[in-house]
Amino acid sequence: LNASQARSISGWGRYPRLKAQSLTPDKASHIRECLDGRGELIVHALGRSYGDSALNSRVLLTRRLNHVLDFDPQRGLVECESGVSLAELIEAFLPRGWFLGTTPGTRFVSVGGAIAADVHGKNHHQAGCFSQSVLSFKLMLPSGEVITCSPLENAEIFRATCGGMGLTGVILSARLKLSPLSSAYIDERIIKTRNLEETFAYFQASHEWPYSVAWLDCLARGEDMGRSLLMLGRPARDGGLHLPRKKGLVLPVDLPRWTFNQATVGLFNYLYYHLQRAPVRKRVSHLLDYFYPLDSIGHWNKMYGRRGFTQYQFVIPKEASYQGLRSVLDRISQAGLGSFLVVLKLLGPANDNCLSFPLEGYTLALDFQIQGRLFPLLEELDRVVLDHGGRIYLAKDVRMSRQTFRQGYPRWAEFTALRERLGAGAKLASLQSKRLGV
Ligand SMILES: Cc1cc2nc3c(=O)[nH]c(=O)nc-3n(C[C@H](O)[C@H](O)[C@H](O)COP(=O)(O)OP(=O)(O)OC[C@H]3O[C@@H](n4cnc5c(N)ncnc54)[C@H](O)[C@@H]3O)c2cc1C
C-alpha cells in the first residue's frame, strides 16, 4: 500500500484543486486497510469527471488495479479490475473483433469510473447506459465485506452503485459484455441543419442510426438559433480491425485567458459551421476518431487557462426540450459567454438506477472557462432546466446546489437511506457528496 504525501489534485476541469493524500492499493486487503483508516475518502480513478466528484482530502487511486482477469472469446465476455481503462480494453480486444457496448467521448476513463457515473454514449437511444453491458461487479462495502452485485444479485446495491459516484463502496472488478464488430471504421453522415427545429427533426428521423450526436453553434441567434452539424454513424463493413499507430499532439502550456472571448468563440463557431458547404456530407472514419475526437490532443484541458473550466451538462424531457433549450441558448448568448464545445444528443428512456443521469429527452453539454460572472448564469440555467423537468449530470458538476440536486434526482432520499444502511457516510464522501448532502 503506497500512501503519498499530500499533493495537488483536480478533476478534468482543473477546478477546484486541493491537496490530497493519495493511497494506491493493489489488492483487496489493502483497500480494506484504507477504509479502516481514519477519516473519509473517495476513489479517484482517471480523473475524467470534470468537477469534484472524485475529490476529497484522502483519495484512493485505482491505477494499480489494472489487470484483465478473464476473457471468453466466443461470447465477448471480459472480467477486469476496476482501474483498467476503456483504452486498454479497446487495444486488447478491438483487433479480435470486440468493442464496448457503450462508450463516453473519451477512452481514458476507467471501468470503475464508467460504472460509477453510469456513462452514456452516442448510442444511448439504442443501447442505454454503460450499466447495460455490465453483467456483474465485485464491490467492497464500507465495512470491508466484498459482495457480488448484478441486476439479479444484490440488485438494490447494483442499481445504487451504477451512477452512484463511488458513494456505496469500492468497485474492485467487473464482468462486461462486449459487442462484436467486423470493422474498425464508421460510416458517417454529417447533416447541416439551419435551426433548432430542424436539428430536432433530423434527430427524430435518424433513430435507426446507432450513433448520433450534434455539434451546435451556441451563439447563433434569431432564426439561426440551434443550427448544428448532426453527425450520424454506423459500423462500416470493411476496412479491417487494426488500430492506428499515430501519435497525437500534446498541449504543453496553459493558454492565456484572452483566448476565450465572445469574438473568438463566435468566429470559431461561424467558421466551423460554414466549413461544411453541402447540406449532407459522407465520410468514413476510424472509430477512434469518430468516438474520441479530443483524445488526440493530450492535456487539451489546459486550453482554458490556469483557472480551469467546467462543463455544464443537463437533460430536459423530450416534450419540454424545445422551449427549454431555446431558453437556455437565449440566456447564454445574452450573457455573452459562448462555448466552443457544445454537444447535443437525443437520449433514450431512463433506466432503473437511482442516480443515473439519462432520461428520454435532449441533453446539451457546454464547456465554460471559470470566471466570476459564470456562476450566476449557471444558477439561472439551473432554474430553467428544473422548470422544464430536467436535471444536471453529476459527472460534470462542480457547483449545483442541494435543492437543484434533490429536485432533479427525486430518488436521492432512497440513495441516502441505502448509504446510511451501508454505513457509508463516515467512510466514503467526496466534495460533491458533501455539497449535495448525500
Ligand atoms: C473528454 C471527455 C468526454 C466525456 N464524454 C462523456 C460522455 O460522452 N458520456 C458520459 O457519460 N460521460 C462523459 N465524460 C465523463 C466521464 O466519462 C466520467 O466522468 C467518468 O466517470 C470518468 O471516469 P474516471 O475513470 O476518470 O473516473 P474519476 O473521474 O476518477 O471518478 C469519477 C467517479 O467515479 C468514482 N469511481 C471511479 N472508480 C471507482 C471505483 N473503482 N469504485 C467506486 N467508485 C469509483 C469516483 O469516486 C467518482 O465519483 C467525458 C469526460 C471527458 C473528459
PDB file of C-alpha atoms and ligand atoms in Angstrom, residues 12 42-50 53-54 62 65 82-83 103-106 108-122 139 161 164-167 169-172 294-295 300 311 313 393 395-396 430 432, ligand 1:
ATOM      1  CA  TRP A  12     -10.635  17.200 -15.673  1.00  0.00           C
ATOM      2  CA  ILE A  42     -13.268   8.781  -2.226  1.00  0.00           C
ATOM      3  CA  VAL A  43     -11.980   6.789  -5.192  1.00  0.00           C
ATOM      4  CA  HIS A  44     -10.122   8.889  -7.756  1.00  0.00           C
ATOM      5  CA  ALA A  45      -9.567   6.837 -10.905  1.00  0.00           C
ATOM      6  CA  LEU A  46      -8.522   8.530 -14.162  1.00  0.00           C
ATOM      7  CA  GLY A  47      -9.883  11.913 -13.094  1.00  0.00           C
ATOM      8  CA  ARG A  48     -12.026  12.437 -16.209  1.00  0.00           C
ATOM      9  CA  SER A  49     -15.044  13.593 -14.244  1.00  0.00           C
ATOM     10  CA  TYR A  50     -14.925  17.345 -14.666  1.00  0.00           C
ATOM     11  CA  SER A  53     -16.996  14.001  -7.601  1.00  0.00           C
ATOM     12  CA  ALA A  54     -13.611  12.262  -7.281  1.00  0.00           C
ATOM     13  CA  THR A  62      -7.130   2.618  -8.673  1.00  0.00           C
ATOM     14  CA  LEU A  65      -5.961  -2.378 -10.092  1.00  0.00           C
ATOM     15  CA  SER A  82     -11.780  -1.587 -11.995  1.00  0.00           C
ATOM     16  CA  GLY A  83      -8.704   0.526 -12.783  1.00  0.00           C
ATOM     17  CA  THR A 103     -18.531   4.407 -24.606  1.00  0.00           C
ATOM     18  CA  PRO A 104     -18.270   8.040 -23.484  1.00  0.00           C
ATOM     19  CA  GLY A 105     -16.480  10.691 -25.561  1.00  0.00           C
ATOM     20  CA  THR A 106     -13.055   9.790 -24.178  1.00  0.00           C
ATOM     21  CA  PHE A 108      -9.260   7.459 -20.987  1.00  0.00           C
ATOM     22  CA  VAL A 109     -11.786   6.559 -18.313  1.00  0.00           C
ATOM     23  CA  SER A 110     -11.598   3.518 -16.067  1.00  0.00           C
ATOM     24  CA  VAL A 111     -14.131   0.701 -15.897  1.00  0.00           C
ATOM     25  CA  GLY A 112     -14.856   1.717 -12.272  1.00  0.00           C
ATOM     26  CA  GLY A 113     -15.427   5.350 -13.292  1.00  0.00           C
ATOM     27  CA  ALA A 114     -17.676   4.285 -16.188  1.00  0.00           C
ATOM     28  CA  ILE A 115     -19.836   2.231 -13.802  1.00  0.00           C
ATOM     29  CA  ALA A 116     -19.856   4.844 -11.022  1.00  0.00           C
ATOM     30  CA  ALA A 117     -21.104   7.563 -13.418  1.00  0.00           C
ATOM     31  CA  ASP A 118     -23.155   5.054 -15.467  1.00  0.00           C
ATOM     32  CA  VAL A 119     -21.826   6.821 -18.541  1.00  0.00           C
ATOM     33  CA  HIS A 120     -23.706   7.116 -21.814  1.00  0.00           C
ATOM     34  CA  GLY A 121     -22.524   7.444 -25.385  1.00  0.00           C
ATOM     35  CA  LYS A 122     -23.676   8.376 -28.858  1.00  0.00           C
ATOM     36  CA  LEU A 139     -17.918  -4.287  -4.591  1.00  0.00           C
ATOM     37  CA  THR A 161     -23.761   1.833  -7.419  1.00  0.00           C
ATOM     38  CA  GLY A 164     -23.741   6.333  -7.535  1.00  0.00           C
ATOM     39  CA  MET A 165     -20.448   8.257  -7.959  1.00  0.00           C
ATOM     40  CA  GLY A 166     -18.354   5.992  -5.733  1.00  0.00           C
ATOM     41  CA  LEU A 167     -20.535   6.524  -2.671  1.00  0.00           C
ATOM     42  CA  GLY A 169     -18.352   1.126  -1.945  1.00  0.00           C
ATOM     43  CA  VAL A 170     -15.191   0.486  -3.937  1.00  0.00           C
ATOM     44  CA  ILE A 171     -15.728  -1.426  -7.198  1.00  0.00           C
ATOM     45  CA  LEU A 172     -12.930  -3.973  -7.344  1.00  0.00           C
ATOM     46  CA  LEU A 294     -10.498  15.122 -28.390  1.00  0.00           C
ATOM     47  CA  ASP A 295      -8.319  12.224 -27.252  1.00  0.00           C
ATOM     48  CA  TRP A 300      -6.469  19.666 -24.050  1.00  0.00           C
ATOM     49  CA  GLN A 311     -18.792  21.530 -18.325  1.00  0.00           C
ATOM     50  CA  GLN A 313     -24.496  19.244 -18.994  1.00  0.00           C
ATOM     51  CA  TYR A 393     -25.154  15.498 -14.852  1.00  0.00           C
ATOM     52  CA  ALA A 395     -20.070  13.578 -13.549  1.00  0.00           C
ATOM     53  CA  LYS A 396     -19.687  17.113 -14.906  1.00  0.00           C
ATOM     54  CA  SER A 430     -16.442  13.492  -1.988  1.00  0.00           C
ATOM     55  CA  GLN A 432     -19.572  16.848  -4.270  1.00  0.00           C
TER      56      GLN A 432
HETATM   57  C1  LIG B   1     -13.408  14.478 -22.961  1.00  0.00           C
HETATM   58  C2  LIG B   1     -14.463  13.821 -22.093  1.00  0.00           C
HETATM   59  C3  LIG B   1     -15.586  13.317 -22.700  1.00  0.00           C
HETATM   60  C4  LIG B   1     -16.577  12.712 -21.913  1.00  0.00           C
HETATM   61  N1  LIG B   1     -17.673  12.229 -22.545  1.00  0.00           N
HETATM   62  C5  LIG B   1     -18.658  11.646 -21.834  1.00  0.00           C
HETATM   63  C6  LIG B   1     -19.795  11.093 -22.469  1.00  0.00           C
HETATM   64  O1  LIG B   1     -19.919  11.137 -23.690  1.00  0.00           O
HETATM   65  N2  LIG B   1     -20.735  10.487 -21.690  1.00  0.00           N
HETATM   66  C7  LIG B   1     -20.599  10.392 -20.337  1.00  0.00           C
HETATM   67  O2  LIG B   1     -21.484   9.828 -19.694  1.00  0.00           O
HETATM   68  N3  LIG B   1     -19.508  10.894 -19.696  1.00  0.00           N
HETATM   69  C8  LIG B   1     -18.545  11.522 -20.418  1.00  0.00           C
HETATM   70  N4  LIG B   1     -17.427  12.016 -19.778  1.00  0.00           N
HETATM   71  C9  LIG B   1     -17.338  11.887 -18.308  1.00  0.00           C
HETATM   72  C10 LIG B   1     -16.600  10.602 -17.885  1.00  0.00           C
HETATM   73  O3  LIG B   1     -16.960   9.526 -18.705  1.00  0.00           O
HETATM   74  C11 LIG B   1     -16.979  10.246 -16.442  1.00  0.00           C
HETATM   75  O4  LIG B   1     -16.755  11.330 -15.600  1.00  0.00           O
HETATM   76  C12 LIG B   1     -16.238   9.026 -15.881  1.00  0.00           C
HETATM   77  O5  LIG B   1     -16.802   8.720 -14.626  1.00  0.00           O
HETATM   78  C13 LIG B   1     -14.744   9.280 -15.683  1.00  0.00           C
HETATM   79  O6  LIG B   1     -14.106   8.073 -15.265  1.00  0.00           O
HETATM   80  P1  LIG B   1     -12.709   8.086 -14.480  1.00  0.00           P
HETATM   81  O7  LIG B   1     -12.151   6.729 -14.542  1.00  0.00           O
HETATM   82  O8  LIG B   1     -11.863   9.198 -14.997  1.00  0.00           O
HETATM   83  O9  LIG B   1     -13.219   8.374 -13.009  1.00  0.00           O
HETATM   84  P2  LIG B   1     -12.997   9.629 -11.945  1.00  0.00           P
HETATM   85  O10 LIG B   1     -13.243  10.873 -12.714  1.00  0.00           O
HETATM   86  O11 LIG B   1     -11.649   9.460 -11.360  1.00  0.00           O
HETATM   87  O12 LIG B   1     -14.147   9.303 -10.974  1.00  0.00           O
HETATM   88  C14 LIG B   1     -15.498   9.511 -11.354  1.00  0.00           C
HETATM   89  C15 LIG B   1     -16.426   8.930 -10.282  1.00  0.00           C
HETATM   90  O13 LIG B   1     -16.319   7.517 -10.278  1.00  0.00           O
HETATM   91  C16 LIG B   1     -15.987   7.047  -8.978  1.00  0.00           C
HETATM   92  N5  LIG B   1     -15.164   5.842  -9.162  1.00  0.00           N
HETATM   93  C17 LIG B   1     -14.139   5.662 -10.022  1.00  0.00           C
HETATM   94  N6  LIG B   1     -13.637   4.416  -9.896  1.00  0.00           N
HETATM   95  C18 LIG B   1     -14.343   3.800  -8.932  1.00  0.00           C
HETATM   96  C19 LIG B   1     -14.276   2.516  -8.321  1.00  0.00           C
HETATM   97  N7  LIG B   1     -13.365   1.606  -8.683  1.00  0.00           N
HETATM   98  N8  LIG B   1     -15.174   2.228  -7.347  1.00  0.00           N
HETATM   99  C20 LIG B   1     -16.099   3.141  -6.950  1.00  0.00           C
HETATM  100  N9  LIG B   1     -16.194   4.373  -7.487  1.00  0.00           N
HETATM  101  C21 LIG B   1     -15.321   4.699  -8.461  1.00  0.00           C
HETATM  102  C22 LIG B   1     -15.253   8.224  -8.351  1.00  0.00           C
HETATM  103  O14 LIG B   1     -15.316   8.147  -6.932  1.00  0.00           O
HETATM  104  C23 LIG B   1     -16.043   9.401  -8.882  1.00  0.00           C
HETATM  105  O15 LIG B   1     -17.219   9.610  -8.145  1.00  0.00           O
HETATM  106  C24 LIG B   1     -16.422  12.623 -20.507  1.00  0.00           C
HETATM  107  C25 LIG B   1     -15.266  13.146 -19.903  1.00  0.00           C
HETATM  108  C26 LIG B   1     -14.292  13.738 -20.682  1.00  0.00           C
HETATM  109  C27 LIG B   1     -13.057  14.290 -20.022  1.00  0.00           C
END
